[in-house]
Coordinates of C-alpha atoms and ligand atoms in Angstrom, one line a residue:
M939 CA -30.4 -23.5 -29.3
S940 CA -29.2 -26.6 -31.1
N941 CA -29.1 -30.0 -29.3
K942 CA -26.4 -31.3 -31.6
N943 CA -23.5 -31.4 -29.2
V944 CA -25.4 -31.5 -26.0
E945 CA -23.9 -33.8 -23.4
H946 CA -26.1 -35.1 -20.6
A947 CA -25.1 -35.2 -17.0
D948 CA -26.9 -35.6 -13.7
I949 CA -24.9 -32.9 -11.8
V950 CA -22.6 -30.2 -13.0
I951 CA -20.2 -28.9 -10.3
I952 CA -18.6 -25.6 -10.9
G953 CA -15.1 -25.4 -9.4
A954 CA -12.5 -27.9 -8.4
G955 CA -11.4 -26.2 -5.2
F956 CA -11.7 -28.1 -2.0
S957 CA -15.5 -28.0 -1.8
G958 CA -16.0 -28.9 -5.5
M959 CA -13.5 -31.8 -5.2
Y960 CA -15.4 -33.2 -2.2
A961 CA -18.7 -32.8 -4.0
I962 CA -17.4 -34.9 -6.9
H963 CA -16.4 -37.6 -4.5
R964 CA -19.6 -37.5 -2.4
L965 CA -21.9 -37.5 -5.5
R966 CA -19.9 -39.9 -7.7
N967 CA -22.8 -42.4 -7.9
Y968 CA -24.4 -39.8 -10.3
K969 CA -23.0 -38.8 -13.6
V970 CA -21.0 -35.8 -12.4
V971 CA -19.1 -33.3 -14.5
C972 CA -16.9 -30.7 -12.8
L973 CA -16.0 -27.5 -14.8
E974 CA -12.9 -25.7 -13.6
S975 CA -11.4 -22.5 -15.0
G976 CA -7.9 -23.3 -13.8
A977 CA -5.5 -25.9 -15.2
G978 CA -5.3 -27.7 -11.9
V979 CA -7.2 -28.6 -8.7
G980 CA -7.1 -26.6 -5.4
G981 CA -9.1 -23.4 -6.2
T982 CA -7.7 -20.7 -4.0
W983 CA -4.6 -22.7 -3.5
Y984 CA -4.1 -23.2 -7.2
W985 CA -4.4 -19.5 -8.0
N986 CA -2.8 -17.7 -5.0
R987 CA 0.8 -18.9 -5.4
Y988 CA 2.4 -15.5 -4.5
P989 CA 5.5 -15.6 -2.2
G990 CA 4.5 -16.3 1.4
A991 CA 1.0 -17.7 0.6
R992 CA 0.0 -19.7 3.6
V993 CA -3.2 -20.7 5.4
D994 CA -3.9 -19.1 8.7
I995 CA -5.8 -22.1 10.3
Q996 CA -3.8 -25.0 11.5
S997 CA -3.6 -27.7 8.9
V998 CA -4.7 -30.6 11.1
E999 CA -8.0 -28.8 11.0
Y1000 CA -7.8 -27.2 7.6
S1001 CA -8.0 -30.5 5.8
Y1002 CA -10.6 -33.1 4.8
G1003 CA -12.3 -35.2 7.4
F1004 CA -14.4 -37.4 5.1
D1005 CA -11.8 -40.2 4.9
E1006 CA -10.2 -41.6 8.0
K1007 CA -7.4 -43.3 6.1
L1008 CA -6.5 -40.0 4.3
Q1009 CA -6.4 -38.0 7.5
Q1010 CA -4.3 -40.7 9.2
E1011 CA -1.8 -41.1 6.4
W1012 CA -1.3 -37.5 5.3
H1013 CA 1.5 -35.6 7.0
W1014 CA 1.6 -31.8 7.2
P1015 CA 5.1 -30.6 7.6
E1016 CA 4.1 -27.3 9.3
Y1017 CA 1.3 -26.1 11.6
F1018 CA 0.1 -23.6 9.0
S1019 CA 0.7 -25.0 5.6
A1020 CA 2.3 -23.0 2.8
Q1021 CA 0.6 -22.9 -0.7
P1022 CA 2.8 -25.6 -2.3
D1023 CA 1.9 -28.1 0.5
L1024 CA -1.8 -27.2 0.1
E1025 CA -1.6 -27.7 -3.6
R1026 CA 0.2 -30.9 -3.2
Y1027 CA -2.5 -32.1 -0.9
A1028 CA -5.2 -31.1 -3.4
N1029 CA -3.4 -33.1 -6.1
H1030 CA -3.0 -36.1 -3.8
V1031 CA -6.7 -36.1 -3.0
A1032 CA -7.6 -35.7 -6.7
D1033 CA -5.4 -38.8 -7.6
R1034 CA -6.3 -40.9 -4.6
F1035 CA -10.0 -40.6 -5.2
D1036 CA -9.9 -40.6 -9.0
L1037 CA -11.5 -37.2 -9.2
R1038 CA -9.7 -36.0 -12.4
E1039 CA -11.8 -38.2 -14.7
H1040 CA -14.8 -36.0 -13.8
I1041 CA -13.0 -32.6 -14.1
R1042 CA -12.6 -30.5 -17.2
F1043 CA -9.8 -28.1 -16.6
S1044 CA -9.3 -24.7 -18.2
N1045 CA -13.0 -24.8 -19.0
P1046 CA -14.8 -21.8 -17.4
V1047 CA -18.6 -21.7 -17.3
K1048 CA -19.8 -18.9 -19.5
S1049 CA -23.6 -19.1 -19.1
M1050 CA -26.4 -21.2 -17.7
Q1051 CA -30.1 -21.3 -18.5
F1052 CA -32.8 -23.2 -16.7
D1053 CA -35.3 -25.1 -18.8
E1054 CA -38.6 -25.0 -16.9
V1055 CA -40.3 -27.7 -18.9
E1056 CA -37.5 -30.2 -18.6
N1057 CA -36.4 -29.0 -15.1
R1058 CA -32.8 -29.0 -16.3
W1059 CA -30.0 -26.6 -16.6
H1060 CA -28.2 -25.9 -19.9
V1061 CA -24.6 -25.1 -19.0
Y1062 CA -22.3 -23.5 -21.6
T1063 CA -18.5 -23.1 -21.2
D1064 CA -15.9 -20.8 -22.9
N1065 CA -14.6 -23.9 -24.6
G1066 CA -17.9 -24.6 -26.4
D1067 CA -19.1 -27.4 -24.1
H1068 CA -22.9 -27.6 -23.7
L1069 CA -24.1 -29.7 -20.8
L1070 CA -27.7 -30.5 -19.9
C1071 CA -28.0 -31.5 -16.3
R1072 CA -30.6 -31.8 -13.5
Y1073 CA -28.6 -30.0 -10.8
V1074 CA -25.9 -27.5 -10.7
I1075 CA -23.7 -27.1 -7.6
A1076 CA -21.7 -23.9 -7.7
A1077 CA -18.6 -24.4 -5.6
T1078 CA -17.1 -21.2 -6.9
G1079 CA -15.4 -20.0 -3.8
S1080 CA -15.7 -16.7 -1.9
L1081 CA -12.4 -15.2 -3.0
T1082 CA -12.2 -16.1 -6.7
A1083 CA -12.6 -13.0 -8.8
P1084 CA -9.6 -10.8 -8.4
N1085 CA -10.3 -7.1 -7.9
M1086 CA -8.2 -4.8 -10.1
P1087 CA -9.0 -1.1 -9.6
P1088 CA -9.5 0.5 -13.0
W1089 CA -6.4 2.8 -13.0
P1090 CA -5.7 4.0 -16.5
G1091 CA -2.4 3.6 -18.3
R1092 CA -1.8 -0.1 -17.7
D1093 CA -0.4 -0.6 -21.2
R1094 CA 1.8 2.4 -20.9
F1095 CA 3.9 1.0 -18.0
K1096 CA 7.2 -0.5 -19.3
G1097 CA 7.7 -2.9 -16.4
D1098 CA 5.6 -5.9 -15.3
I1099 CA 2.3 -5.8 -13.4
Y1100 CA 1.2 -8.8 -11.3
H1101 CA -1.9 -9.6 -9.3
T1102 CA -1.2 -11.9 -6.4
A1103 CA -4.2 -14.0 -7.2
R1104 CA -2.9 -14.7 -10.7
W1105 CA 0.7 -15.3 -9.8
P1106 CA 2.9 -16.9 -12.4
A1107 CA 3.8 -20.6 -11.6
Q1108 CA 7.4 -20.0 -12.5
G1109 CA 7.7 -17.2 -9.9
V1110 CA 9.1 -13.7 -10.2
D1111 CA 12.7 -12.6 -9.9
F1112 CA 12.9 -9.4 -7.8
A1113 CA 16.7 -9.1 -7.6
G1114 CA 17.8 -5.5 -8.3
K1115 CA 14.2 -4.4 -8.9
R1116 CA 12.3 -1.4 -7.6
V1117 CA 9.0 -3.0 -6.6
G1118 CA 5.7 -1.1 -5.9
F1119 CA 3.2 -3.0 -3.8
I1120 CA -0.4 -2.0 -3.6
G1121 CA -2.6 -3.5 -0.9
T1122 CA -2.0 -4.2 2.8
G1123 CA -4.6 -6.9 3.5
S1124 CA -3.9 -10.6 4.4
T1125 CA -2.2 -11.2 1.1
G1126 CA 0.1 -8.2 1.1
I1127 CA 1.1 -8.8 4.6
Q1128 CA 2.3 -12.3 3.8
A1129 CA 4.0 -11.4 0.5
M1130 CA 5.8 -8.2 1.3
P1131 CA 8.4 -9.3 4.0
I1132 CA 9.7 -11.9 1.5
I1133 CA 9.8 -9.6 -1.4
A1134 CA 11.5 -6.9 0.7
E1135 CA 14.4 -9.3 1.3
Q1136 CA 14.9 -9.9 -2.5
A1137 CA 14.2 -6.6 -4.1
Q1138 CA 16.4 -3.5 -4.3
E1139 CA 13.6 -1.4 -3.1
L1140 CA 10.0 -1.9 -1.9
V1141 CA 7.5 0.9 -2.0
V1142 CA 4.3 0.1 -0.1
F1143 CA 1.1 1.9 -1.2
Q1144 CA -1.3 1.8 1.7
R1145 CA -4.9 2.9 1.7
T1146 CA -6.0 1.5 5.0
P1147 CA -3.6 0.0 7.6
A1148 CA -4.2 -3.5 8.8
F1149 CA -4.2 -5.1 12.2
C1150 CA -1.7 -8.0 12.0
M1151 CA -1.0 -10.7 14.5
P1152 CA 2.2 -12.8 14.5
S1153 CA 1.9 -16.1 12.8
G1154 CA 2.7 -19.0 15.1
N1155 CA 3.9 -21.1 12.2
R1156 CA 6.5 -23.8 13.0
P1157 CA 7.3 -27.4 12.0
L1158 CA 4.4 -29.6 13.1
D1159 CA 5.3 -31.3 16.4
Q1160 CA 5.2 -35.1 16.1
A1161 CA 3.5 -35.7 19.4
Y1162 CA 0.9 -33.0 18.6
E1163 CA 0.2 -34.6 15.2
Q1164 CA -0.2 -38.0 16.8
D1165 CA -2.6 -36.6 19.4
W1166 CA -4.8 -35.2 16.6
K1167 CA -4.7 -38.4 14.7
A1168 CA -5.7 -40.4 17.7
N1169 CA -8.6 -38.2 18.3
Y1170 CA -9.7 -37.1 14.9
E1171 CA -13.3 -38.2 15.1
D1172 CA -14.0 -36.3 18.3
R1173 CA -12.0 -33.3 17.2
R1174 CA -13.9 -32.9 13.9
R1175 CA -17.1 -33.1 15.8
Q1176 CA -15.9 -30.5 18.3
M1177 CA -14.8 -28.2 15.5
L1178 CA -18.3 -28.1 14.1
Q1179 CA -19.6 -27.1 17.5
T1180 CA -17.5 -23.9 17.6
Y1181 CA -18.2 -20.5 16.2
G1182 CA -15.5 -20.7 13.5
A1183 CA -15.4 -24.5 13.1
S1184 CA -11.9 -24.4 14.6
I1185 CA -10.7 -25.4 18.1
I1186 CA -9.2 -22.4 19.8
E1187 CA -9.6 -21.1 23.3
Y1188 CA -13.0 -19.5 23.6
P1189 CA -13.1 -17.1 26.6
T1190 CA -15.9 -16.9 29.1
A1191 CA -15.1 -13.4 30.6
T1192 CA -15.9 -10.1 29.0
A1193 CA -13.2 -7.4 29.0
A1194 CA -15.0 -5.5 31.8
E1195 CA -15.0 -8.5 34.0
C1196 CA -11.2 -8.5 34.0
S1197 CA -8.9 -6.2 36.0
P1198 CA -6.5 -4.0 33.9
E1199 CA -3.7 -6.4 35.0
Q1200 CA -5.6 -9.4 33.8
Q1201 CA -6.5 -7.7 30.6
A1202 CA -2.9 -7.0 29.9
E1203 CA -1.9 -10.5 30.7
I1204 CA -4.6 -12.0 28.5
L1205 CA -3.8 -9.8 25.6
E1206 CA -0.1 -10.6 25.8
Q1207 CA -0.9 -14.3 25.9
A1208 CA -3.2 -14.1 22.9
W1209 CA -0.5 -12.2 21.0
N1210 CA 2.0 -14.9 21.7
S1211 CA -0.4 -17.8 21.5
K1212 CA 0.8 -19.0 18.1
S1213 CA -2.9 -19.5 17.4
S1214 CA -4.4 -17.3 14.7
F1215 CA -7.3 -15.1 15.7
Q1216 CA -6.8 -15.6 19.4
L1217 CA -6.7 -11.8 19.9
L1218 CA -10.3 -11.7 18.6
F1219 CA -11.2 -14.2 21.4
A1220 CA -9.2 -12.5 24.1
F1221 CA -12.5 -11.6 25.8
R1222 CA -16.0 -12.9 25.1
D1223 CA -17.1 -9.5 23.8
V1224 CA -14.3 -8.3 21.5
M1225 CA -16.6 -8.4 18.4
T1226 CA -19.8 -7.2 20.2
N1227 CA -18.6 -4.4 22.5
A1228 CA -16.9 -1.3 21.2
A1229 CA -14.9 -0.6 24.4
A1230 CA -13.6 -4.2 24.6
N1231 CA -12.7 -4.0 20.9
E1232 CA -10.9 -0.7 21.4
L1233 CA -8.8 -2.3 24.2
V1234 CA -7.5 -4.9 21.8
C1235 CA -7.0 -2.3 19.0
E1236 CA -4.9 -0.2 21.4
F1237 CA -2.9 -3.2 22.4
V1238 CA -1.9 -3.9 18.8
R1239 CA -1.2 -0.2 18.1
D1240 CA 1.2 -0.3 21.1
K1241 CA 2.9 -3.4 19.5
I1242 CA 3.2 -1.5 16.2
R1243 CA 4.8 1.5 18.0
S1244 CA 7.2 -0.7 19.8
I1245 CA 8.3 -2.6 16.7
V1246 CA 8.5 0.1 14.1
K1247 CA 11.4 2.5 14.7
N1248 CA 10.4 5.4 12.6
P1249 CA 7.6 7.1 14.7
E1250 CA 5.9 8.6 11.6
T1251 CA 5.8 5.3 9.8
A1252 CA 4.5 3.6 13.0
T1253 CA 1.7 6.2 13.2
S1254 CA 0.7 5.6 9.6
L1255 CA 0.6 1.8 10.2
C1256 CA -1.8 2.1 13.2
P1257 CA -5.4 1.4 12.2
T1258 CA -7.8 3.9 13.8
T1259 CA -10.8 3.9 11.6
Y1260 CA -12.4 0.5 12.1
P1261 CA -12.7 -2.2 14.8
I1262 CA -10.1 -5.0 15.0
G1263 CA -11.7 -8.1 13.3
G1264 CA -14.1 -5.8 11.3
K1265 CA -11.8 -6.6 8.4
R1266 CA -10.4 -10.1 8.6
L1267 CA -7.5 -10.1 11.0
C1268 CA -4.2 -10.5 9.2
I1269 CA -1.7 -13.1 10.3
G1270 CA 1.9 -12.4 9.3
N1271 CA 5.5 -13.0 9.8
G1272 CA 7.8 -10.0 10.2
Y1273 CA 5.3 -7.6 8.6
Y1274 CA 5.8 -4.6 11.0
D1275 CA 9.6 -5.4 11.4
M1276 CA 9.9 -5.1 7.6
Y1277 CA 9.4 -1.3 7.9
N1278 CA 12.7 -1.1 9.8
R1279 CA 14.6 -2.1 6.6
D1280 CA 16.3 0.7 4.7
N1281 CA 14.9 -0.5 1.3
V1282 CA 11.2 -0.2 2.4
T1283 CA 9.1 2.9 2.3
L1284 CA 5.5 3.5 3.1
V1285 CA 3.3 5.7 1.0
D1286 CA -0.2 6.8 2.2
V1287 CA -2.6 6.6 -0.7
K1288 CA -5.7 7.4 1.4
E1289 CA -5.3 11.2 1.2
S1290 CA -3.6 11.1 -2.2
P1291 CA -5.0 8.1 -4.1
I1292 CA -3.3 6.3 -6.9
A1293 CA -4.3 8.0 -10.1
E1294 CA -2.7 6.1 -13.0
F1295 CA 0.1 3.9 -14.3
T1296 CA 2.8 5.9 -16.1
E1297 CA 5.5 4.7 -18.4
S1298 CA 7.9 4.4 -15.5
G1299 CA 5.7 3.5 -12.6
L1300 CA 2.8 4.9 -10.7
R1301 CA 1.3 8.4 -10.2
T1302 CA -0.7 9.3 -7.2
L1303 CA -2.6 12.6 -6.9
S1304 CA 0.6 14.2 -5.4
A1305 CA 3.7 12.3 -6.7
D1306 CA 5.3 10.0 -9.2
Y1307 CA 7.1 6.8 -8.3
D1308 CA 9.6 5.1 -10.6
L1309 CA 9.3 1.3 -10.4
D1310 CA 10.3 -1.8 -12.4
V1311 CA 7.6 -4.1 -11.1
I1312 CA 4.1 -3.3 -9.7
I1313 CA 2.2 -5.9 -7.6
T1314 CA -1.4 -5.5 -6.9
A1315 CA -2.7 -7.4 -3.8
T1316 CA -6.0 -5.5 -4.1
G1317 CA -8.3 -8.3 -3.1
F1318 CA -11.4 -9.7 -4.6
D1319 CA -14.9 -9.0 -5.9
A1320 CA -15.7 -11.4 -3.1
V1321 CA -18.6 -13.8 -2.4
T1322 CA -20.7 -12.9 -5.4
G1323 CA -17.8 -12.2 -7.9
A1324 CA -17.5 -15.6 -9.4
M1325 CA -21.2 -16.2 -9.8
S1326 CA -21.8 -12.7 -11.2
R1327 CA -19.3 -13.3 -14.0
I1328 CA -21.5 -16.2 -15.3
D1329 CA -24.6 -15.2 -17.2
I1330 CA -27.2 -17.1 -15.2
Q1331 CA -30.9 -17.3 -16.3
G1332 CA -33.4 -18.9 -14.0
S1333 CA -37.2 -19.3 -14.1
N1334 CA -39.2 -16.9 -16.3
K1335 CA -35.9 -15.8 -17.9
S1336 CA -34.9 -13.9 -14.8
T1337 CA -31.2 -13.3 -14.5
L1338 CA -29.1 -13.6 -11.4
T1339 CA -27.5 -10.2 -12.3
D1340 CA -30.9 -8.5 -12.0
K1341 CA -31.9 -10.5 -8.9
W1342 CA -28.7 -9.5 -7.1
A1343 CA -28.6 -5.9 -8.5
E1344 CA -29.1 -4.5 -5.0
G1345 CA -27.0 -7.2 -3.3
P1346 CA -27.2 -11.0 -3.1
T1347 CA -30.2 -12.7 -1.6
T1348 CA -30.2 -16.4 -0.8
Y1349 CA -32.0 -19.0 1.3
L1350 CA -29.5 -20.5 3.8
G1351 CA -26.8 -19.3 1.5
A1352 CA -27.5 -22.4 -0.5
M1353 CA -30.3 -21.5 -3.0
V1354 CA -31.6 -18.4 -4.8
S1355 CA -35.4 -18.2 -5.2
G1356 CA -36.2 -18.4 -8.9
F1357 CA -33.1 -20.5 -9.7
P1358 CA -34.3 -24.0 -9.1
N1359 CA -32.0 -27.0 -8.8
M1360 CA -29.0 -24.7 -8.3
F1361 CA -27.1 -25.0 -5.1
M1362 CA -24.2 -23.0 -3.8
I1363 CA -21.4 -24.1 -1.4
H1364 CA -20.1 -21.2 0.7
G1365 CA -22.6 -18.9 -1.1
P1366 CA -23.6 -15.4 0.0
S1367 CA -24.9 -15.4 3.7
T1368 CA -23.0 -18.5 4.7
P1369 CA -20.3 -18.3 7.4
A1370 CA -17.7 -18.6 4.6
A1371 CA -14.3 -17.3 5.8
Q1372 CA -15.7 -16.7 9.3
A1373 CA -15.4 -20.4 9.6
Q1374 CA -12.8 -23.0 8.6
M1375 CA -13.7 -23.5 5.0
I1376 CA -12.7 -27.1 4.2
T1377 CA -14.6 -28.6 7.1
T1378 CA -17.7 -26.4 6.7
G1379 CA -17.5 -26.9 2.9
E1380 CA -17.7 -30.7 3.5
W1381 CA -20.6 -30.1 5.8
Q1382 CA -22.5 -28.0 3.2
V1383 CA -21.7 -30.6 0.4
N1384 CA -23.2 -33.4 2.6
W1385 CA -26.3 -31.3 3.4
T1386 CA -26.8 -30.6 -0.3
A1387 CA -26.1 -34.1 -1.4
D1388 CA -28.6 -35.4 1.1
I1389 CA -31.2 -33.1 -0.4
I1390 CA -30.4 -34.4 -3.9
D1391 CA -30.4 -38.0 -2.8
R1392 CA -33.8 -37.5 -1.2
M1393 CA -35.2 -35.8 -4.4
E1394 CA -34.1 -38.8 -6.4
H1395 CA -35.5 -41.3 -3.9
E1396 CA -38.8 -39.6 -3.9
G1397 CA -38.9 -39.2 -7.7
L1398 CA -38.9 -35.4 -7.5
V1399 CA -37.4 -33.2 -10.2
H1400 CA -37.7 -29.6 -9.1
I1401 CA -36.5 -27.8 -5.9
D1402 CA -36.5 -24.0 -5.3
A1403 CA -36.5 -21.7 -2.3
T1404 CA -39.5 -19.5 -1.7
E1405 CA -39.1 -15.7 -1.7
Q1406 CA -40.5 -15.5 1.8
A1407 CA -37.8 -17.9 3.0
E1408 CA -35.2 -15.8 1.3
Q1409 CA -36.6 -12.7 3.1
Q1410 CA -36.6 -14.5 6.4
W1411 CA -33.0 -15.6 5.9
A1412 CA -32.0 -12.0 5.1
E1413 CA -33.6 -10.9 8.4
E1414 CA -31.6 -13.6 10.3
V1415 CA -28.4 -12.6 8.6
D1416 CA -29.0 -8.9 9.4
M1417 CA -30.0 -9.6 12.9
V1418 CA -26.8 -11.4 13.8
S1419 CA -24.6 -8.9 11.9
E1420 CA -26.3 -6.1 13.8
Q1421 CA -25.1 -7.6 17.0
S1422 CA -21.5 -7.6 15.9
L1423 CA -19.0 -4.8 15.2
H1424 CA -18.2 -6.1 11.7
K1425 CA -20.5 -3.6 10.2
F1426 CA -18.2 -0.7 11.2
A1427 CA -15.5 -1.7 8.7
D1428 CA -15.5 -1.4 4.9
S1429 CA -14.3 -4.8 3.8
W1430 CA -15.0 -7.6 1.4
Y1431 CA -17.5 -8.9 3.9
N1432 CA -19.9 -6.1 2.9
G1433 CA -18.6 -5.4 -0.6
K1434 CA -17.3 -2.0 0.4
N1435 CA -13.8 -2.9 -0.8
I1436 CA -15.1 -2.4 -4.3
E1437 CA -16.3 1.0 -5.5
G1438 CA -20.0 0.9 -6.4
K1439 CA -20.6 -2.6 -5.3
K1440 CA -24.1 -2.8 -3.7
G1441 CA -25.5 -4.9 -1.0
G1442 CA -25.2 -5.4 2.7
F1443 CA -23.3 -7.8 4.9
M1444 CA -22.7 -11.0 2.8
I1445 CA -21.3 -13.3 5.5
Y1446 CA -23.3 -15.1 8.2
V1447 CA -21.7 -14.1 11.6
G1448 CA -24.1 -16.0 13.9
G1449 CA -21.6 -18.8 14.2
F1450 CA -21.3 -22.2 12.4
P1451 CA -23.4 -24.2 14.9
R1452 CA -26.4 -21.9 14.6
F1453 CA -26.0 -21.8 10.8
A1454 CA -25.9 -25.6 10.6
E1455 CA -28.8 -26.0 13.0
L1456 CA -31.0 -23.7 10.9
C1457 CA -30.1 -25.6 7.7
D1458 CA -30.8 -28.9 9.3
S1459 CA -34.1 -27.8 10.9
A1460 CA -35.4 -26.4 7.6
V1461 CA -35.0 -29.9 6.1
A1462 CA -36.3 -31.7 9.2
N1463 CA -39.4 -29.5 9.3
G1464 CA -40.6 -30.8 6.0
Y1465 CA -38.3 -28.8 3.8
E1466 CA -39.5 -25.5 5.3
G1467 CA -38.9 -22.6 2.9
F1468 CA -38.4 -24.9 -0.2
I1469 CA -40.8 -25.8 -3.0
R1470 CA -40.3 -29.4 -4.1
K1471 CA -42.2 -31.1 -6.9
Ligands
NAP914 P1 -8.1 -7.5 1.0 O1 -8.1 -8.0 2.4 O2 -9.4 -7.1 0.4 O3 -7.0 -6.4 0.9 C1 -6.9 -5.7 -0.3 C2 -6.0 -4.5 -0.1 O4 -5.9 -3.8 -1.3 C3 -6.5 -3.6 1.0 O5 -5.4 -3.1 1.7 C4 -7.1 -2.5 0.2 O6 -7.3 -1.3 0.9 C5 -6.2 -2.4 -1.0 N1 -6.8 -1.8 -2.1 C6 -7.9 -2.2 -2.8 N2 -8.2 -1.3 -3.7 C7 -7.3 -0.3 -3.6 C8 -7.1 1.0 -4.3 N3 -8.0 1.3 -5.3 N4 -6.1 1.8 -3.9 C9 -5.3 1.4 -2.9 N5 -5.4 0.3 -2.2 C10 -6.4 -0.6 -2.6 O7 -7.6 -8.7 0.0 P2 -6.5 -9.8 0.4 O8 -5.4 -9.3 1.1 O9 -6.2 -10.5 -0.9 O10 -7.3 -10.8 1.3 C11 -8.6 -11.2 1.1 C12 -9.0 -12.4 1.9 O11 -8.4 -13.5 1.5 C13 -8.6 -12.2 3.4 O12 -9.4 -11.4 4.1 C14 -8.6 -13.7 3.8 O13 -9.9 -14.1 4.1 C15 -8.1 -14.4 2.6 N6 -6.7 -14.6 2.7 C16 -6.3 -15.5 3.6 C17 -4.9 -15.7 3.8 C18 -4.5 -16.7 4.8 O14 -5.1 -17.7 5.0 N7 -3.5 -16.4 5.5 C19 -4.0 -15.1 3.0 C20 -4.4 -14.2 2.0 C21 -5.8 -13.9 1.9 P3 -8.6 -1.0 1.8 O15 -8.4 -1.8 3.0 O16 -8.6 0.5 2.0 O17 -9.8 -1.4 1.0

C-alpha cells in the first residue's frame, strides 16, 4: 500500500446524516473528515424524497437539542415535518455550524483496514481518497441500504422503475400512467395515497398487510410551539427518560385491568390522539402480553373493515399473522380510504409471489400486469446493510463480514470486538428506530466523544471491546427481546425482511433509559468490557 497520497486525520466520520453532522460539530476540535455517499446532508432525509415522505415523531422532539439558540430560532411549520422541511433543516444546520468544510460529498467509503502497529485506520473511498486516522465513527444509519428483491427481467421492462429510497430529486409525473406499487410498509403507506390521486391506475402488490394508524399531522400550533420553546431544557431531559425518547402518554394499566368499556374508550382515544404510536401504549402490556396485543389488533381490523367498502379488499388488508408493533407501526394519511377509489386495486402476492419483470410490466406466479411505472418500496437491508457494504478489516486481518456472518455482534451497539478505535452510532443492538433517533443519536455521539476525549487526555491510543463483553451484551439484548412480542414478526428488526439474512433481533428493546444507563455505567465502572491501552 503506497503512502503517496495519504491524508492524515484524527477522526473519520462516515455519513452526514443527523448523527454524523452532530459528530462533526461535537468533535471539531480534532481534525475531522466526514465521508458521505450522497451529494447533500441529511442522510435518510436526503435519500427518501418520495411523495408523502414525512417523519412520524413530532418535530419539536425530532430535532437537535445541542444548541439552545438553534432550537429557539427554528420554526417547524407542521407537527410532523415533511421531507423537504427536514432536508431544509439539515442544510440550515450544516451552514449555521460550518459543517460543510469537513464533509466530502458523493464520496462513499469502499474499504477500511486497521493498522495494529500504528493503531490507525486506513480508509479508502470510491473516489480514490486514502485517509489515515486514529478513530472511525460510523454514523451510517439503520435504514440506508435499499433492499431490491432480485426479480429477473429488470432491463426488459420498457417503463421506469423507481425505489422510494433513491427517488429522483426532480420528482416523477404519474399523470395518465398505470403504476404498480410493491411494498406496504411505512414508506408505501405514505406514498400511495398521493400517487393514487395523480395516476390513471394504481395496482398495489401486497405481501403482508400493515397496521396503520392515522397521522395527526397539522400546522404547528403557535401556543404549543411557544410552550415547547419555553421548556426545552426540561423536555429534552424528560424525553431521555422515556422508553422511546419521546414524550407521549405512557399508560399505567394493563388491558386486563380495564373493563371492556374502558378498553374501547382508551383504544378510540389512542386512534384519535394525533400522537403516533399511542395505540402501542394504549395499555401497559401491549408489547408484552399476546391477549392485550390481540385486543389492539382487532380494534384496528374493525377500523379497516369500517373504512374499506369492498369486503374482500378489507379482509386482505387486515393483518392476522403478527402482533401489532411487531413490525414498526405505520402512520398514514388516507391509506385505507385509498382502496375505495375506482383506480386502485389490491393484488395479494403472498400466495402468488412476484416472479419477474416483463416487457410490459410485472408477472406474478399466477398473472401478468401491464404497467407504465413500477415503484418498489421494498425496504432496506437494515441495521447492518451500510456497514456490510464496506470491506472492513480489523485486528489480525479479521473481516467484519466474517465476524457478522451469523448476525451482528457488538458491545453496547457501539463497538465490535476485534475492530479497535471504531465506533458506531445507532449500531446493531442499540434502540435505533425504537427511540427518537436525532436525540438518541446526539446522546450516543456525546458518549462516544467523551470516550475519545478521555483517551486523548490520558495519552491512550487503542480501545477495543472484549469478546466477553460482547457476549454479555448479546445476552442482555436477547433477554429484553424475549420479554417482548417483537420476535413474533418477520421484519427489518430481525433481518427476516431479507431472504437469507442471518442473525437475531438487531434492536435493543429494553428502552432508552436502560440502554443509556448500561452505557454510562460501563464507562463509570472503569471502562468495563473495554480494553484500553
Ligand atoms: P418495510 O417496512 O421493510 O416495508 C417493505 C415492504 O416491502 C413490506 O410491505 C414488504 O413485505 C415488502 N416487500 C419486500 N420484499 C418483497 C417482495 N420480495 N415481494 C413483495 N413485497 C415485498 O420498509 P419501509 O416501508 O421502507 O420502512 C422501513 C422503515 O423506515 C420503517 O419501519 C420506519 O422505521 C422507517 N420509515 C419511517 C417513516 C416515517 O417516519 N414516517 C416513513 C418511512 C419509513 P413484507 O412485510 O412481507 O416483508
